[in-house]
CSV table of C-alpha atoms in Angstrom, one decimal:
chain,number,residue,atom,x,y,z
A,1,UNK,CA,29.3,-4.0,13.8
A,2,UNK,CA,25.6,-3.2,14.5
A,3,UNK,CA,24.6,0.1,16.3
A,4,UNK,CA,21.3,0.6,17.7
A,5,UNK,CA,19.0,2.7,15.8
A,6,UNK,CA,17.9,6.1,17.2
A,7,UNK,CA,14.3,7.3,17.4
A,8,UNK,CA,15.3,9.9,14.5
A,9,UNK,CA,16.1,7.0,11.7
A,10,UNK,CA,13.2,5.1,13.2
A,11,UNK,CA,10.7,8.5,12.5
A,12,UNK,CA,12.3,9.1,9.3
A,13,UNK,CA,11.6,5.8,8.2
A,14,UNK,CA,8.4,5.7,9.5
A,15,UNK,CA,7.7,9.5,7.6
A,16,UNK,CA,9.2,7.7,4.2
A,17,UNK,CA,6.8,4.9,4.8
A,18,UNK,CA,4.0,7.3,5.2
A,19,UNK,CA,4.0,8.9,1.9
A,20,UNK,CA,4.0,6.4,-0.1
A,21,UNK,CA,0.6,6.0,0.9
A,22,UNK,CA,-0.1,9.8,0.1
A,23,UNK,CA,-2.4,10.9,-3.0
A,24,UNK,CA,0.7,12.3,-5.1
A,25,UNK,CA,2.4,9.0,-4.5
A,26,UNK,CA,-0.4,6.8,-5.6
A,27,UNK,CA,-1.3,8.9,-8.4
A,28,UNK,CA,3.0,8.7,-9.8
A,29,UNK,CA,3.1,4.8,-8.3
A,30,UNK,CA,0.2,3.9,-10.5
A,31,UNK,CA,0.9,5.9,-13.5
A,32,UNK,CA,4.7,4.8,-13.7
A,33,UNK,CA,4.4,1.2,-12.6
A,34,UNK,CA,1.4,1.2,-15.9
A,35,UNK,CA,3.7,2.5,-18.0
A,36,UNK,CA,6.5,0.3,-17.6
A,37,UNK,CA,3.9,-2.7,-18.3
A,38,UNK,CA,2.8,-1.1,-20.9
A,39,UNK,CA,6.1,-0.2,-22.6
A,40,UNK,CA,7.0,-4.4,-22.1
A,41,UNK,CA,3.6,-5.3,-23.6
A,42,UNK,CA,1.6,-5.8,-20.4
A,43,UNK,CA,-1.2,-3.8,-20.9
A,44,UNK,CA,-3.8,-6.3,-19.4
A,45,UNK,CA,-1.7,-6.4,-16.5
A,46,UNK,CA,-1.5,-2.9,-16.6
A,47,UNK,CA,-5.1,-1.9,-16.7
A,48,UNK,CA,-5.8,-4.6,-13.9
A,49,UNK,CA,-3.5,-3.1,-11.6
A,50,UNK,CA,-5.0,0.3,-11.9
A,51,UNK,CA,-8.4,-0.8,-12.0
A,52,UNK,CA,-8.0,-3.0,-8.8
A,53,UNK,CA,-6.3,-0.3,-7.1
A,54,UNK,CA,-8.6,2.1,-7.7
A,55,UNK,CA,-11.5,0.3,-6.8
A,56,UNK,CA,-9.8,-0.5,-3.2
A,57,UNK,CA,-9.7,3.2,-3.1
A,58,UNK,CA,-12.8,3.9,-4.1
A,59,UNK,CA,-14.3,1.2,-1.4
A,60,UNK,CA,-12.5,3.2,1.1
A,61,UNK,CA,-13.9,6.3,0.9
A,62,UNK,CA,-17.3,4.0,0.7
A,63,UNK,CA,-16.3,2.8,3.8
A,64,UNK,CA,-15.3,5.8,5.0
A,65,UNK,CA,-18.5,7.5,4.8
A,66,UNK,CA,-20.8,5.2,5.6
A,67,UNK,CA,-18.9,4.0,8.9
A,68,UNK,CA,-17.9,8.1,9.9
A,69,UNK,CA,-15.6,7.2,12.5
A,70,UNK,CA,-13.5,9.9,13.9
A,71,UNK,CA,-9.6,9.9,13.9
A,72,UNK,CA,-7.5,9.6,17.3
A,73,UNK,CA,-7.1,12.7,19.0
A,74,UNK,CA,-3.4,14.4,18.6
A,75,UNK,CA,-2.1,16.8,21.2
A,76,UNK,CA,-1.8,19.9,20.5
A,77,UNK,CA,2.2,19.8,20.1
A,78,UNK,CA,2.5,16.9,18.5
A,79,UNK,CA,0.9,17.6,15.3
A,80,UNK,CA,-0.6,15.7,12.9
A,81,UNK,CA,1.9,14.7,9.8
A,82,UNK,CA,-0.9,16.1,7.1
A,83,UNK,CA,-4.8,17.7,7.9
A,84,UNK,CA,-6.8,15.0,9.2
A,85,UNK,CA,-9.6,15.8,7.1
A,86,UNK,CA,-11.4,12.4,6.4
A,87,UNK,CA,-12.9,9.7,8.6
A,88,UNK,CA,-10.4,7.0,10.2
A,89,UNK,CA,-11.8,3.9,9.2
A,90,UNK,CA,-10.0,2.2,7.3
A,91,UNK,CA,-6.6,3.9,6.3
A,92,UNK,CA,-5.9,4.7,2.2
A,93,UNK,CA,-2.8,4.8,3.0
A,94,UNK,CA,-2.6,1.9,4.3
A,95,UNK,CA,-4.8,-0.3,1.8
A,96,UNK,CA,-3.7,1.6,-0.6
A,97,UNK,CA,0.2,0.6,-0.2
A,98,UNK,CA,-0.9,-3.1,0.7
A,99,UNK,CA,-2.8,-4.0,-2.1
A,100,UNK,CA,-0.5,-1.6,-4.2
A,101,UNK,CA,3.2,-3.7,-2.8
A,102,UNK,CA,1.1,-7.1,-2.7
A,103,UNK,CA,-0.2,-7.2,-6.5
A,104,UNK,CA,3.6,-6.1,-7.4
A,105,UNK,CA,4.8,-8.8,-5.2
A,106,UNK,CA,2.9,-11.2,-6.8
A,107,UNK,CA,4.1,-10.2,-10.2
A,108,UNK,CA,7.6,-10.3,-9.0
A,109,UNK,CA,7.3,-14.5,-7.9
A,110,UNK,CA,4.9,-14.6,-11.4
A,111,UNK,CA,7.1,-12.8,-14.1
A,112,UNK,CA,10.9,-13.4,-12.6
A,113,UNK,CA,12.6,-17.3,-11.8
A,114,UNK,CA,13.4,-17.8,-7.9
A,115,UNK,CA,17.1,-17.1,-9.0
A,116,UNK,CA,17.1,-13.6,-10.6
A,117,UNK,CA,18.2,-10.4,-8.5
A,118,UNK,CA,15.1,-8.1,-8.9
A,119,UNK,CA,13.1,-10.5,-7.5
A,120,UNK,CA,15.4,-11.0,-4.8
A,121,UNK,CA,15.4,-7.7,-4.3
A,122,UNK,CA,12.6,-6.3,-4.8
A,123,UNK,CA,10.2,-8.5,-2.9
A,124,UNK,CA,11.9,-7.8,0.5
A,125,UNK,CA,11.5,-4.4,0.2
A,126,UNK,CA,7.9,-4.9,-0.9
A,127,UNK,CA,7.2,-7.3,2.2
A,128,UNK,CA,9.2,-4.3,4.7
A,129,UNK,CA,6.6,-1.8,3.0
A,130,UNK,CA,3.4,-4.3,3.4
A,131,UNK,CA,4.7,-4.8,6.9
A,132,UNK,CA,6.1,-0.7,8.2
A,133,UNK,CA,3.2,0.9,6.3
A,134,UNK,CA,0.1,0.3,8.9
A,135,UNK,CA,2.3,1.0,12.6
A,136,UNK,CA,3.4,4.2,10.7
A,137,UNK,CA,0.0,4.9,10.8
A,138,UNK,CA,-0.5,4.4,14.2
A,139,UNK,CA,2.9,6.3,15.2
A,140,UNK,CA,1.8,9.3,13.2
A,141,UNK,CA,-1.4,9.5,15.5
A,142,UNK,CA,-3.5,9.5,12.3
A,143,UNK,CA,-5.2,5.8,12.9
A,144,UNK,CA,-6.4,3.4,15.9
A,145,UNK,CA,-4.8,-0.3,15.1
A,146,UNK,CA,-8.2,-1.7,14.2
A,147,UNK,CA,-8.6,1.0,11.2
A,148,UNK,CA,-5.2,-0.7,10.6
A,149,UNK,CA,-6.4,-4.3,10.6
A,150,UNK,CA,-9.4,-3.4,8.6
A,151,UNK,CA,-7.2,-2.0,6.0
A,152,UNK,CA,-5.0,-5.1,5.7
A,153,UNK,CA,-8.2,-7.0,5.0
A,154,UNK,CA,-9.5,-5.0,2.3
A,155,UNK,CA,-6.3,-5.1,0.6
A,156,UNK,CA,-6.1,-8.8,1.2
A,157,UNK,CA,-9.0,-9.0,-0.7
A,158,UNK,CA,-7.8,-6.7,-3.5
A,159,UNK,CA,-4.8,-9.0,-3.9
A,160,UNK,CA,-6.9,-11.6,-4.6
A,161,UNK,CA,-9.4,-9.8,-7.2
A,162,UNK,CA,-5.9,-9.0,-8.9
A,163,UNK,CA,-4.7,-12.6,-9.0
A,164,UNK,CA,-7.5,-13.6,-10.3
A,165,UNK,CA,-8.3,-11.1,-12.8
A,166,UNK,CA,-4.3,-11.4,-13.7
A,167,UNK,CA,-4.4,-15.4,-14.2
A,168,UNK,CA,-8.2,-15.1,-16.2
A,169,UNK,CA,-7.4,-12.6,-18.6
């Protein structure tokens, strides 16, 4: 029988969601995910993951300074979930986890036949991360929703650099 999820799971998910998007997570997401294609003799794919992702994050903070638009205000008892100490536009976190889940998606349908349980596995739970990571955002008071959609489209973009870069070399 399904029960109705209380606001407590749905923050805690949302918090989860949330750092995965943080710097420690992207630094141990990127280092471990190039390691395992480098142990299985992908080191192209490796170095093109890295190098895409970091250049999405570099663009941000490009983006970030030159547009210099302020975050959303947070009451005073609500908090922000970390110091709000760059601009808003767009999220890191957000293009960060998109292009980060997408590129890994697209490796999962590349590398693994339709059949075979991690692909079946794992690209749901990419997709729920690609999907959960930008209204997390929002929730957490720490982006308006068109920081959000900018984000998405940088990443969009990012995917696609990778797919190509994947499929030339």
């Amino acid at each position: 029988l399904l029960h109705p999820i209380s606001k407590t799971q749905i923050a805690l998910t949302l918090q989860v969601v949330n750092g995965i998007g943080s710097d420690v997570a992207r630094i141990a997401l990127l280092l471990s995910t190039a390691t395992v294609f480098s142990i299985n003799k992908r080191i192209r794919t490796a170095i093109a993951l890295t190098a895409v992702c970091g250049c999405t994050l570099a663009l941000v903070a490009l983006l970030k300074w030159i547009i210099d638009r302020p975050r959303p205000a947070i009451p005073d008892d609500l908090g922000a979930m970390m110091p709000l100490a760059m601009d808003s536009f767009p999220s890191g976190h957000t293009t960060f986890t998109v292009a980060f889940c997408g590129c890994l998606a697209y490796l999962c349908i590349h590398y693994w036949p339709g059949a075979d349980l991690r692909r079946k596995l794992s690209i749901p739970l990419l997709l729920m991360l690609i999907i959960l990571i930008g209204p997390a955002r929002v929730v957490a008071g720490e982006h308006w929703p068109s920081d959000i959609i900018g984000s998405y489209l940088v990443a969009l973009v990012a995917i696609q650099v990778f797919i190509w870069a994947h499929k030339r070399y």
